[in-house]
Amino acid sequence: MKTKNFDNKPLKTFNPLTAYAGVLFGPPSFITNFKCFATILKEFFFLQYFEKFHILHIPVVHVDHPLDKKIPFTPSKVGVYLDFINHWVRPLAMLVKKFGFWHASRLTKQWMLRFRKLYQCCGKIYHFRLTTTDRPKYKEMREFRQIHALDPHFLCVPSLHVATVFLAYGFYRHIFSTEDFTGTEKSQWDAELYQSALEITETVLYVKQHSVNCIPAALYLVTANFPEWITADDARKFIKNMFLKPENFTEEEADEVRNHILSAFEKYLAEGAEASNWYEPVWNFLLNYEKQGNVFPGEK
């Protein structure tokens, strides 16, 4: 199979519309993609709105942490936050350009199988307890008005944003190592995806869509369920690279945030090693928060 060379071309220069128009709706991966989109509707949209309109009555636990207040609300970062879908779609567009439609579609199917499983894993926790955080009633920017209108904000632990970008990094790292990429393409795109995943993860805290408690659960979920793609050591390194350049808060505060996330992640790993099911440590965390009185019946 003849491939094109894209040395020194950033992933962000690939148009995601190429993927939307092609492999996401193309015949080779269509059935897998349809099943994935159906799972997303069930485990993300329907679940939240059924709770909001009192069709479901799952307890909602408030998962804020005092460290959240040390990270300043930074509305200007909302564009980075909203980029988490294109974070994994742009590489699909690159695959179309590099390998052609049919092979790119087969690789897309591999990703969508994992992406669907990711939502199913999150559902193991969301159906047990829904979670929320305090977020500013900020209406000055259109993006925040849309977020607050469309997102009832009941799916905080684990953070789907963080789990998605972390898994995408591991998935594409594997693709780069097994498919016909040049050394330059591998090193450049691997670094670009890693940095993008870090920035998006930091931004969920800057825009107050998540708490520091939402991140370790997401990283643990990915390492527990996708060990062939990403490891606990990958997660530890990822945490240690967070907030190396904190904006409008101190290095000491950034260190506190990293230490909290790492400690919670390690606790999940230790408890998970002894548990019957991977999700039991997260359930226990939510039950402990619930016992502290941070729970209400589903209306904010």
PDB file of N, CA and C in Angstrom, residues 62-161:
ATOM      1  N   HIS A  62     -22.161  15.582  45.065  1.00  0.00           N
ATOM      2  CA  HIS A  62     -21.323  16.752  44.809  1.00  0.00           C
ATOM      3  C   HIS A  62     -19.875  16.365  45.084  1.00  0.00           C
ATOM      4  N   VAL A  63     -18.978  16.501  44.096  1.00  0.00           N
ATOM      5  CA  VAL A  63     -17.609  15.995  44.236  1.00  0.00           C
ATOM      6  C   VAL A  63     -16.553  17.102  44.249  1.00  0.00           C
ATOM      7  N   ASP A  64     -16.959  18.331  44.564  1.00  0.00           N
ATOM      8  CA  ASP A  64     -15.979  19.410  44.645  1.00  0.00           C
ATOM      9  C   ASP A  64     -14.934  19.135  45.723  1.00  0.00           C
ATOM     10  N   HIS A  65     -13.759  19.758  45.555  1.00  0.00           N
ATOM     11  CA  HIS A  65     -12.658  19.637  46.515  1.00  0.00           C
ATOM     12  C   HIS A  65     -12.099  21.032  46.764  1.00  0.00           C
ATOM     13  N   PRO A  66     -11.611  21.312  47.978  1.00  0.00           N
ATOM     14  CA  PRO A  66     -11.044  22.649  48.260  1.00  0.00           C
ATOM     15  C   PRO A  66      -9.961  23.090  47.279  1.00  0.00           C
ATOM     16  N   LEU A  67      -9.211  22.151  46.716  1.00  0.00           N
ATOM     17  CA  LEU A  67      -8.159  22.515  45.771  1.00  0.00           C
ATOM     18  C   LEU A  67      -8.719  23.161  44.502  1.00  0.00           C
ATOM     19  N   ASP A  68      -9.969  22.877  44.186  1.00  0.00           N
ATOM     20  CA  ASP A  68     -10.570  23.454  42.978  1.00  0.00           C
ATOM     21  C   ASP A  68     -10.546  24.982  43.016  1.00  0.00           C
ATOM     22  N   LYS A  69     -10.674  25.536  44.198  1.00  0.00           N
ATOM     23  CA  LYS A  69     -10.729  26.998  44.335  1.00  0.00           C
ATOM     24  C   LYS A  69      -9.378  27.649  44.069  1.00  0.00           C
ATOM     25  N   LYS A  70      -8.309  26.870  44.110  1.00  0.00           N
ATOM     26  CA  LYS A  70      -6.986  27.436  43.870  1.00  0.00           C
ATOM     27  C   LYS A  70      -6.677  27.590  42.384  1.00  0.00           C
ATOM     28  N   ILE A  71      -7.481  26.944  41.545  1.00  0.00           N
ATOM     29  CA  ILE A  71      -7.298  27.047  40.095  1.00  0.00           C
ATOM     30  C   ILE A  71      -8.287  28.096  39.586  1.00  0.00           C
ATOM     31  N   PRO A  72      -7.810  29.191  39.045  1.00  0.00           N
ATOM     32  CA  PRO A  72      -8.712  30.301  38.686  1.00  0.00           C
ATOM     33  C   PRO A  72      -9.607  29.974  37.499  1.00  0.00           C
ATOM     34  N   PHE A  73     -10.841  30.402  37.588  1.00  0.00           N
ATOM     35  CA  PHE A  73     -11.763  30.285  36.460  1.00  0.00           C
ATOM     36  C   PHE A  73     -11.218  31.119  35.313  1.00  0.00           C
ATOM     37  N   THR A  74     -10.984  30.469  34.151  1.00  0.00           N
ATOM     38  CA  THR A  74     -10.343  31.121  33.012  1.00  0.00           C
ATOM     39  C   THR A  74     -11.190  30.889  31.760  1.00  0.00           C
ATOM     40  N   PRO A  75     -12.201  31.735  31.545  1.00  0.00           N
ATOM     41  CA  PRO A  75     -13.130  31.514  30.428  1.00  0.00           C
ATOM     42  C   PRO A  75     -12.463  31.444  29.061  1.00  0.00           C
ATOM     43  N   SER A  76     -11.331  32.130  28.894  1.00  0.00           N
ATOM     44  CA  SER A  76     -10.673  32.166  27.584  1.00  0.00           C
ATOM     45  C   SER A  76     -10.205  30.786  27.125  1.00  0.00           C
ATOM     46  N   LYS A  77     -10.143  29.819  28.026  1.00  0.00           N
ATOM     47  CA  LYS A  77      -9.675  28.482  27.671  1.00  0.00           C
ATOM     48  C   LYS A  77     -10.798  27.566  27.186  1.00  0.00           C
ATOM     49  N   VAL A  78     -11.998  28.087  27.052  1.00  0.00           N
ATOM     50  CA  VAL A  78     -13.123  27.227  26.678  1.00  0.00           C
ATOM     51  C   VAL A  78     -12.926  26.605  25.295  1.00  0.00           C
ATOM     52  N   GLY A  79     -12.224  27.285  24.397  1.00  0.00           N
ATOM     53  CA  GLY A  79     -11.967  26.724  23.075  1.00  0.00           C
ATOM     54  C   GLY A  79     -11.156  25.442  23.147  1.00  0.00           C
ATOM     55  N   VAL A  80     -10.180  25.413  24.041  1.00  0.00           N
ATOM     56  CA  VAL A  80      -9.381  24.192  24.241  1.00  0.00           C
ATOM     57  C   VAL A  80     -10.263  23.083  24.798  1.00  0.00           C
ATOM     58  N   TYR A  81     -11.097  23.429  25.760  1.00  0.00           N
ATOM     59  CA  TYR A  81     -12.018  22.463  26.360  1.00  0.00           C
ATOM     60  C   TYR A  81     -12.910  21.826  25.291  1.00  0.00           C
ATOM     61  N   LEU A  82     -13.436  22.639  24.399  1.00  0.00           N
ATOM     62  CA  LEU A  82     -14.368  22.153  23.384  1.00  0.00           C
ATOM     63  C   LEU A  82     -13.674  21.406  22.249  1.00  0.00           C
ATOM     64  N   ASP A  83     -12.351  21.391  22.251  1.00  0.00           N
ATOM     65  CA  ASP A  83     -11.599  20.739  21.176  1.00  0.00           C
ATOM     66  C   ASP A  83     -11.422  19.238  21.402  1.00  0.00           C
ATOM     67  N   PHE A  84     -12.020  18.688  22.464  1.00  0.00           N
ATOM     68  CA  PHE A  84     -11.691  17.306  22.810  1.00  0.00           C
ATOM     69  C   PHE A  84     -12.210  16.303  21.776  1.00  0.00           C
ATOM     70  N   ILE A  85     -13.270  16.629  21.039  1.00  0.00           N
ATOM     71  CA  ILE A  85     -13.722  15.728  19.978  1.00  0.00           C
ATOM     72  C   ILE A  85     -12.749  15.775  18.801  1.00  0.00           C
ATOM     73  N   ASN A  86     -12.423  16.972  18.348  1.00  0.00           N
ATOM     74  CA  ASN A  86     -11.479  17.083  17.234  1.00  0.00           C
ATOM     75  C   ASN A  86     -10.094  16.561  17.598  1.00  0.00           C
ATOM     76  N   HIS A  87      -9.795  16.479  18.894  1.00  0.00           N
ATOM     77  CA  HIS A  87      -8.533  15.900  19.349  1.00  0.00           C
ATOM     78  C   HIS A  87      -8.342  14.501  18.767  1.00  0.00           C
ATOM     79  N   TRP A  88      -9.421  13.696  18.733  1.00  0.00           N
ATOM     80  CA  TRP A  88      -9.281  12.351  18.167  1.00  0.00           C
ATOM     81  C   TRP A  88      -9.794  12.245  16.735  1.00  0.00           C
ATOM     82  N   VAL A  89     -10.572  13.238  16.265  1.00  0.00           N
ATOM     83  CA  VAL A  89     -11.079  13.193  14.895  1.00  0.00           C
ATOM     84  C   VAL A  89     -10.022  13.646  13.893  1.00  0.00           C
ATOM     85  N   ARG A  90      -9.244  14.672  14.230  1.00  0.00           N
ATOM     86  CA  ARG A  90      -8.220  15.147  13.282  1.00  0.00           C
ATOM     87  C   ARG A  90      -7.236  14.041  12.884  1.00  0.00           C
ATOM     88  N   PRO A  91      -6.778  13.194  13.819  1.00  0.00           N
ATOM     89  CA  PRO A  91      -5.918  12.093  13.382  1.00  0.00           C
ATOM     90  C   PRO A  91      -6.608  11.126  12.424  1.00  0.00           C
ATOM     91  N   LEU A  92      -7.934  10.968  12.540  1.00  0.00           N
ATOM     92  CA  LEU A  92      -8.650  10.132  11.577  1.00  0.00           C
ATOM     93  C   LEU A  92      -8.586  10.759  10.192  1.00  0.00           C
ATOM     94  N   ALA A  93      -8.709  12.087  10.149  1.00  0.00           N
ATOM     95  CA  ALA A  93      -8.578  12.787   8.865  1.00  0.00           C
ATOM     96  C   ALA A  93      -7.178  12.590   8.294  1.00  0.00           C
ATOM     97  N   MET A  94      -6.178  12.595   9.164  1.00  0.00           N
ATOM     98  CA  MET A  94      -4.811  12.338   8.717  1.00  0.00           C
ATOM     99  C   MET A  94      -4.694  10.935   8.133  1.00  0.00           C
ATOM    100  N   LEU A  95      -5.340   9.952   8.767  1.00  0.00           N
ATOM    101  CA  LEU A  95      -5.273   8.574   8.275  1.00  0.00           C
ATOM    102  C   LEU A  95      -5.877   8.457   6.877  1.00  0.00           C
ATOM    103  N   VAL A  96      -6.952   9.210   6.614  1.00  0.00           N
ATOM    104  CA  VAL A  96      -7.559   9.206   5.280  1.00  0.00           C
ATOM    105  C   VAL A  96      -6.567   9.730   4.248  1.00  0.00           C
ATOM    106  N   LYS A  97      -5.912  10.842   4.588  1.00  0.00           N
ATOM    107  CA  LYS A  97      -4.966  11.455   3.653  1.00  0.00           C
ATOM    108  C   LYS A  97      -3.733  10.575   3.442  1.00  0.00           C
ATOM    109  N   LYS A  98      -3.323   9.877   4.492  1.00  0.00           N
ATOM    110  CA  LYS A  98      -2.079   9.103   4.408  1.00  0.00           C
ATOM    111  C   LYS A  98      -2.299   7.720   3.786  1.00  0.00           C
ATOM    112  N   PHE A  99      -3.378   7.040   4.172  1.00  0.00           N
ATOM    113  CA  PHE A  99      -3.565   5.650   3.763  1.00  0.00           C
ATOM    114  C   PHE A  99      -4.721   5.433   2.789  1.00  0.00           C
ATOM    115  N   GLY A 100      -5.547   6.465   2.592  1.00  0.00           N
ATOM    116  CA  GLY A 100      -6.720   6.282   1.759  1.00  0.00           C
ATOM    117  C   GLY A 100      -7.930   5.877   2.582  1.00  0.00           C
ATOM    118  N   PHE A 101      -9.089   5.958   1.954  1.00  0.00           N
ATOM    119  CA  PHE A 101     -10.354   5.792   2.663  1.00  0.00           C
ATOM    120  C   PHE A 101     -10.515   4.424   3.311  1.00  0.00           C
ATOM    121  N   TRP A 102     -10.230   3.337   2.565  1.00  0.00           N
ATOM    122  CA  TRP A 102     -10.566   2.000   3.063  1.00  0.00           C
ATOM    123  C   TRP A 102      -9.716   1.599   4.260  1.00  0.00           C
ATOM    124  N   HIS A 103      -8.434   1.801   4.173  1.00  0.00           N
ATOM    125  CA  HIS A 103      -7.588   1.425   5.309  1.00  0.00           C
ATOM    126  C   HIS A 103      -7.841   2.350   6.496  1.00  0.00           C
ATOM    127  N   ALA A 104      -8.040   3.629   6.235  1.00  0.00           N
ATOM    128  CA  ALA A 104      -8.363   4.561   7.316  1.00  0.00           C
ATOM    129  C   ALA A 104      -9.663   4.166   8.011  1.00  0.00           C
ATOM    130  N   SER A 105     -10.618   3.695   7.247  1.00  0.00           N
ATOM    131  CA  SER A 105     -11.890   3.277   7.828  1.00  0.00           C
ATOM    132  C   SER A 105     -11.716   2.049   8.717  1.00  0.00           C
ATOM    133  N   ARG A 106     -10.846   1.143   8.327  1.00  0.00           N
ATOM    134  CA  ARG A 106     -10.589  -0.033   9.174  1.00  0.00           C
ATOM    135  C   ARG A 106      -9.928   0.378  10.482  1.00  0.00           C
ATOM    136  N   LEU A 107      -9.012   1.342  10.418  1.00  0.00           N
ATOM    137  CA  LEU A 107      -8.379   1.836  11.637  1.00  0.00           C
ATOM    138  C   LEU A 107      -9.385   2.614  12.490  1.00  0.00           C
ATOM    139  N   THR A 108     -10.271   3.342  11.833  1.00  0.00           N
ATOM    140  CA  THR A 108     -11.327   4.062  12.551  1.00  0.00           C
ATOM    141  C   THR A 108     -12.194   3.088  13.340  1.00  0.00           C
ATOM    142  N   LYS A 109     -12.498   1.954  12.734  1.00  0.00           N
ATOM    143  CA  LYS A 109     -13.307   0.945  13.425  1.00  0.00           C
ATOM    144  C   LYS A 109     -12.636   0.501  14.718  1.00  0.00           C
ATOM    145  N   GLN A 110     -11.309   0.343  14.681  1.00  0.00           N
ATOM    146  CA  GLN A 110     -10.591  -0.038  15.894  1.00  0.00           C
ATOM    147  C   GLN A 110     -10.787   0.999  17.004  1.00  0.00           C
ATOM    148  N   TRP A 111     -10.690   2.289  16.618  1.00  0.00           N
ATOM    149  CA  TRP A 111     -10.876   3.350  17.612  1.00  0.00           C
ATOM    150  C   TRP A 111     -12.299   3.368  18.145  1.00  0.00           C
ATOM    151  N   MET A 112     -13.293   3.270  17.267  1.00  0.00           N
ATOM    152  CA  MET A 112     -14.681   3.385  17.687  1.00  0.00           C
ATOM    153  C   MET A 112     -15.106   2.233  18.583  1.00  0.00           C
ATOM    154  N   LEU A 113     -14.529   1.059  18.391  1.00  0.00           N
ATOM    155  CA  LEU A 113     -14.784  -0.047  19.307  1.00  0.00           C
ATOM    156  C   LEU A 113     -14.323   0.307  20.719  1.00  0.00           C
ATOM    157  N   ARG A 114     -13.145   0.910  20.815  1.00  0.00           N
ATOM    158  CA  ARG A 114     -12.628   1.308  22.137  1.00  0.00           C
ATOM    159  C   ARG A 114     -13.408   2.485  22.703  1.00  0.00           C
ATOM    160  N   PHE A 115     -13.792   3.416  21.834  1.00  0.00           N
ATOM    161  CA  PHE A 115     -14.530   4.598  22.287  1.00  0.00           C
ATOM    162  C   PHE A 115     -15.894   4.186  22.855  1.00  0.00           C
ATOM    163  N   ARG A 116     -16.537   3.235  22.199  1.00  0.00           N
ATOM    164  CA  ARG A 116     -17.807   2.731  22.728  1.00  0.00           C
ATOM    165  C   ARG A 116     -17.597   2.055  24.083  1.00  0.00           C
ATOM    166  N   LYS A 117     -16.559   1.232  24.174  1.00  0.00           N
ATOM    167  CA  LYS A 117     -16.277   0.573  25.446  1.00  0.00           C
ATOM    168  C   LYS A 117     -16.013   1.601  26.541  1.00  0.00           C
ATOM    169  N   LEU A 118     -15.364   2.700  26.205  1.00  0.00           N
ATOM    170  CA  LEU A 118     -15.088   3.748  27.182  1.00  0.00           C
ATOM    171  C   LEU A 118     -16.387   4.270  27.788  1.00  0.00           C
ATOM    172  N   TYR A 119     -17.377   4.548  26.956  1.00  0.00           N
ATOM    173  CA  TYR A 119     -18.664   5.032  27.460  1.00  0.00           C
ATOM    174  C   TYR A 119     -19.377   3.958  28.277  1.00  0.00           C
ATOM    175  N   GLN A 120     -19.251   2.709  27.861  1.00  0.00           N
ATOM    176  CA  GLN A 120     -19.867   1.630  28.625  1.00  0.00           C
ATOM    177  C   GLN A 120     -19.225   1.507  30.004  1.00  0.00           C
ATOM    178  N   CYS A 121     -17.915   1.675  30.067  1.00  0.00           N
ATOM    179  CA  CYS A 121     -17.223   1.635  31.355  1.00  0.00           C
ATOM    180  C   CYS A 121     -17.660   2.795  32.247  1.00  0.00           C
ATOM    181  N   CYS A 122     -17.745   3.981  31.666  1.00  0.00           N
ATOM    182  CA  CYS A 122     -18.224   5.128  32.437  1.00  0.00           C
ATOM    183  C   CYS A 122     -19.636   4.884  32.958  1.00  0.00           C
ATOM    184  N   GLY A 123     -20.459   4.222  32.143  1.00  0.00           N
ATOM    185  CA  GLY A 123     -21.821   3.929  32.552  1.00  0.00           C
ATOM    186  C   GLY A 123     -21.890   3.074  33.803  1.00  0.00           C
ATOM    187  N   LYS A 124     -20.885   2.220  34.035  1.00  0.00           N
ATOM    188  CA  LYS A 124     -20.848   1.407  35.255  1.00  0.00           C
ATOM    189  C   LYS A 124     -20.849   2.289  36.503  1.00  0.00           C
ATOM    190  N   ILE A 125     -20.275   3.463  36.371  1.00  0.00           N
ATOM    191  CA  ILE A 125     -20.212   4.402  37.499  1.00  0.00           C
ATOM    192  C   ILE A 125     -21.403   5.346  37.477  1.00  0.00           C
ATOM    193  N   TYR A 126     -21.740   5.873  36.313  1.00  0.00           N
ATOM    194  CA  TYR A 126     -22.833   6.850  36.220  1.00  0.00           C
ATOM    195  C   TYR A 126     -24.170   6.262  36.664  1.00  0.00           C
ATOM    196  N   HIS A 127     -24.417   4.985  36.376  1.00  0.00           N
ATOM    197  CA  HIS A 127     -25.682   4.378  36.780  1.00  0.00           C
ATOM    198  C   HIS A 127     -25.722   4.091  38.276  1.00  0.00           C
ATOM    199  N   PHE A 128     -24.561   4.074  38.903  1.00  0.00           N
ATOM    200  CA  PHE A 128     -24.493   3.878  40.353  1.00  0.00           C
ATOM    201  C   PHE A 128     -24.722   5.186  41.093  1.00  0.00           C
ATOM    202  N   ARG A 129     -23.958   6.206  40.732  1.00  0.00           N
ATOM    203  CA  ARG A 129     -24.137   7.546  41.286  1.00  0.00           C
ATOM    204  C   ARG A 129     -23.810   8.568  40.194  1.00  0.00           C
ATOM    205  N   LEU A 130     -24.672   9.534  40.028  1.00  0.00           N
ATOM    206  CA  LEU A 130     -24.350  10.687  39.201  1.00  0.00           C
ATOM    207  C   LEU A 130     -23.560  11.673  40.047  1.00  0.00           C
ATOM    208  N   THR A 131     -22.798  12.518  39.386  1.00  0.00           N
ATOM    209  CA  THR A 131     -21.931  13.440  40.123  1.00  0.00           C
ATOM    210  C   THR A 131     -21.963  14.816  39.482  1.00  0.00           C
ATOM    211  N   THR A 132     -21.756  15.829  40.303  1.00  0.00           N
ATOM    212  CA  THR A 132     -21.763  17.204  39.806  1.00  0.00           C
ATOM    213  C   THR A 132     -20.767  18.043  40.592  1.00  0.00           C
ATOM    214  N   THR A 133     -20.536  19.260  40.108  1.00  0.00           N
ATOM    215  CA  THR A 133     -19.694  20.235  40.799  1.00  0.00           C
ATOM    216  C   THR A 133     -20.343  21.605  40.685  1.00  0.00           C
ATOM    217  N   ASP A 134     -19.880  22.522  41.513  1.00  0.00           N
ATOM    218  CA  ASP A 134     -20.294  23.919  41.359  1.00  0.00           C
ATOM    219  C   ASP A 134     -19.583  24.499  40.145  1.00  0.00           C
ATOM    220  N   ARG A 135     -20.314  25.137  39.269  1.00  0.00           N
ATOM    221  CA  ARG A 135     -19.678  25.827  38.152  1.00  0.00           C
ATOM    222  C   ARG A 135     -20.260  27.242  38.065  1.00  0.00           C
ATOM    223  N   PRO A 136     -19.425  28.201  37.726  1.00  0.00           N
ATOM    224  CA  PRO A 136     -19.881  29.592  37.713  1.00  0.00           C
ATOM    225  C   PRO A 136     -21.053  29.792  36.757  1.00  0.00           C
ATOM    226  N   LYS A 137     -21.978  30.624  37.157  1.00  0.00           N
ATOM    227  CA  LYS A 137     -23.100  30.982  36.275  1.00  0.00           C
ATOM    228  C   LYS A 137     -22.620  32.091  35.327  1.00  0.00           C
ATOM    229  N   TYR A 138     -21.771  31.691  34.414  1.00  0.00           N
ATOM    230  CA  TYR A 138     -21.095  32.630  33.526  1.00  0.00           C
ATOM    231  C   TYR A 138     -21.801  32.639  32.174  1.00  0.00           C
ATOM    232  N   LYS A 139     -22.312  33.797  31.777  1.00  0.00           N
ATOM    233  CA  LYS A 139     -23.100  33.887  30.550  1.00  0.00           C
ATOM    234  C   LYS A 139     -22.525  34.877  29.540  1.00  0.00           C
ATOM    235  N   GLU A 140     -21.336  35.388  29.802  1.00  0.00           N
ATOM    236  CA  GLU A 140     -20.765  36.411  28.926  1.00  0.00           C
ATOM    237  C   GLU A 140     -20.306  35.860  27.578  1.00  0.00           C
ATOM    238  N   MET A 141     -20.022  34.560  27.511  1.00  0.00           N
ATOM    239  CA  MET A 141     -19.541  33.966  26.266  1.00  0.00           C
ATOM    240  C   MET A 141     -20.557  32.958  25.742  1.00  0.00           C
ATOM    241  N   ARG A 142     -20.728  32.966  24.414  1.00  0.00           N
ATOM    242  CA  ARG A 142     -21.687  32.058  23.784  1.00  0.00           C
ATOM    243  C   ARG A 142     -21.374  30.596  24.109  1.00  0.00           C
ATOM    244  N   GLU A 143     -20.085  30.251  24.142  1.00  0.00           N
ATOM    245  CA  GLU A 143     -19.710  28.867  24.398  1.00  0.00           C
ATOM    246  C   GLU A 143     -20.219  28.380  25.750  1.00  0.00           C
ATOM    247  N   PHE A 144     -20.137  29.229  26.765  1.00  0.00           N
ATOM    248  CA  PHE A 144     -20.606  28.822  28.087  1.00  0.00           C
ATOM    249  C   PHE A 144     -22.129  28.750  28.139  1.00  0.00           C
ATOM    250  N   ARG A 145     -22.788  29.639  27.435  1.00  0.00           N
ATOM    251  CA  ARG A 145     -24.248  29.563  27.385  1.00  0.00           C
ATOM    252  C   ARG A 145     -24.682  28.244  26.753  1.00  0.00           C
ATOM    253  N   GLN A 146     -23.971  27.823  25.716  1.00  0.00           N
ATOM    254  CA  GLN A 146     -24.297  26.562  25.060  1.00  0.00           C
ATOM    255  C   GLN A 146     -23.987  25.373  25.961  1.00  0.00           C
ATOM    256  N   ILE A 147     -22.829  25.395  26.603  1.00  0.00           N
ATOM    257  CA  ILE A 147     -22.452  24.295  27.498  1.00  0.00           C
ATOM    258  C   ILE A 147     -23.497  24.130  28.598  1.00  0.00           C
ATOM    259  N   HIS A 148     -23.867  25.225  29.231  1.00  0.00           N
ATOM    260  CA  HIS A 148     -24.801  25.148  30.351  1.00  0.00           C
ATOM    261  C   HIS A 148     -26.209  24.773  29.901  1.00  0.00           C
ATOM    262  N   ALA A 149     -26.543  25.121  28.654  1.00  0.00           N
ATOM    263  CA  ALA A 149     -27.864  24.770  28.137  1.00  0.00           C
ATOM    264  C   ALA A 149     -27.949  23.293  27.746  1.00  0.00           C
ATOM    265  N   LEU A 150     -26.857  22.750  27.204  1.00  0.00           N
ATOM    266  CA  LEU A 150     -26.882  21.398  26.661  1.00  0.00           C
ATOM    267  C   LEU A 150     -26.377  20.335  27.627  1.00  0.00           C
ATOM    268  N   ASP A 151     -25.607  20.727  28.626  1.00  0.00           N
ATOM    269  CA  ASP A 151     -24.996  19.769  29.550  1.00  0.00           C
ATOM    270  C   ASP A 151     -25.598  19.937  30.939  1.00  0.00           C
ATOM    271  N   PRO A 152     -26.488  19.035  31.373  1.00  0.00           N
ATOM    272  CA  PRO A 152     -27.063  19.137  32.721  1.00  0.00           C
ATOM    273  C   PRO A 152     -26.032  18.987  33.837  1.00  0.00           C
ATOM    274  N   HIS A 153     -24.827  18.522  33.500  1.00  0.00           N
ATOM    275  CA  HIS A 153     -23.700  18.501  34.442  1.00  0.00           C
ATOM    276  C   HIS A 153     -23.895  17.479  35.563  1.00  0.00           C
ATOM    277  N   PHE A 154     -24.221  16.252  35.166  1.00  0.00           N
ATOM    278  CA  PHE A 154     -24.399  15.177  36.128  1.00  0.00           C
ATOM    279  C   PHE A 154     -23.377  14.053  35.968  1.00  0.00           C
ATOM    280  N   LEU A 155     -22.399  14.203  35.055  1.00  0.00           N
ATOM    281  CA  LEU A 155     -21.455  13.122  34.767  1.00  0.00           C
ATOM    282  C   LEU A 155     -20.025  13.602  34.968  1.00  0.00           C
ATOM    283  N   CYS A 156     -19.673  13.884  36.196  1.00  0.00           N
ATOM    284  CA  CYS A 156     -18.349  14.456  36.478  1.00  0.00           C
ATOM    285  C   CYS A 156     -17.298  13.410  36.797  1.00  0.00           C
ATOM    286  N   VAL A 157     -17.633  12.411  37.600  1.00  0.00           N
ATOM    287  CA  VAL A 157     -16.684  11.342  37.962  1.00  0.00           C
ATOM    288  C   VAL A 157     -17.138  10.045  37.304  1.00  0.00           C
ATOM    289  N   PRO A 158     -16.305   9.529  36.412  1.00  0.00           N
ATOM    290  CA  PRO A 158     -15.039  10.034  35.900  1.00  0.00           C
ATOM    291  C   PRO A 158     -15.262  11.047  34.776  1.00  0.00           C
ATOM    292  N   SER A 159     -14.282  11.892  34.537  1.00  0.00           N
ATOM    293  CA  SER A 159     -14.371  12.872  33.462  1.00  0.00           C
ATOM    294  C   SER A 159     -14.231  12.184  32.108  1.00  0.00           C
ATOM    295  N   LEU A 160     -15.290  12.269  31.298  1.00  0.00           N
ATOM    296  CA  LEU A 160     -15.216  11.720  29.943  1.00  0.00           C
ATOM    297  C   LEU A 160     -14.222  12.485  29.084  1.00  0.00           C
ATOM    298  N   HIS A 161     -14.111  13.783  29.315  1.00  0.00           N
ATOM    299  CA  HIS A 161     -13.116  14.584  28.581  1.00  0.00           C
ATOM    300  C   HIS A 161     -11.723  13.999  28.781  1.00  0.00           C
TER     301      HIS A 161
END
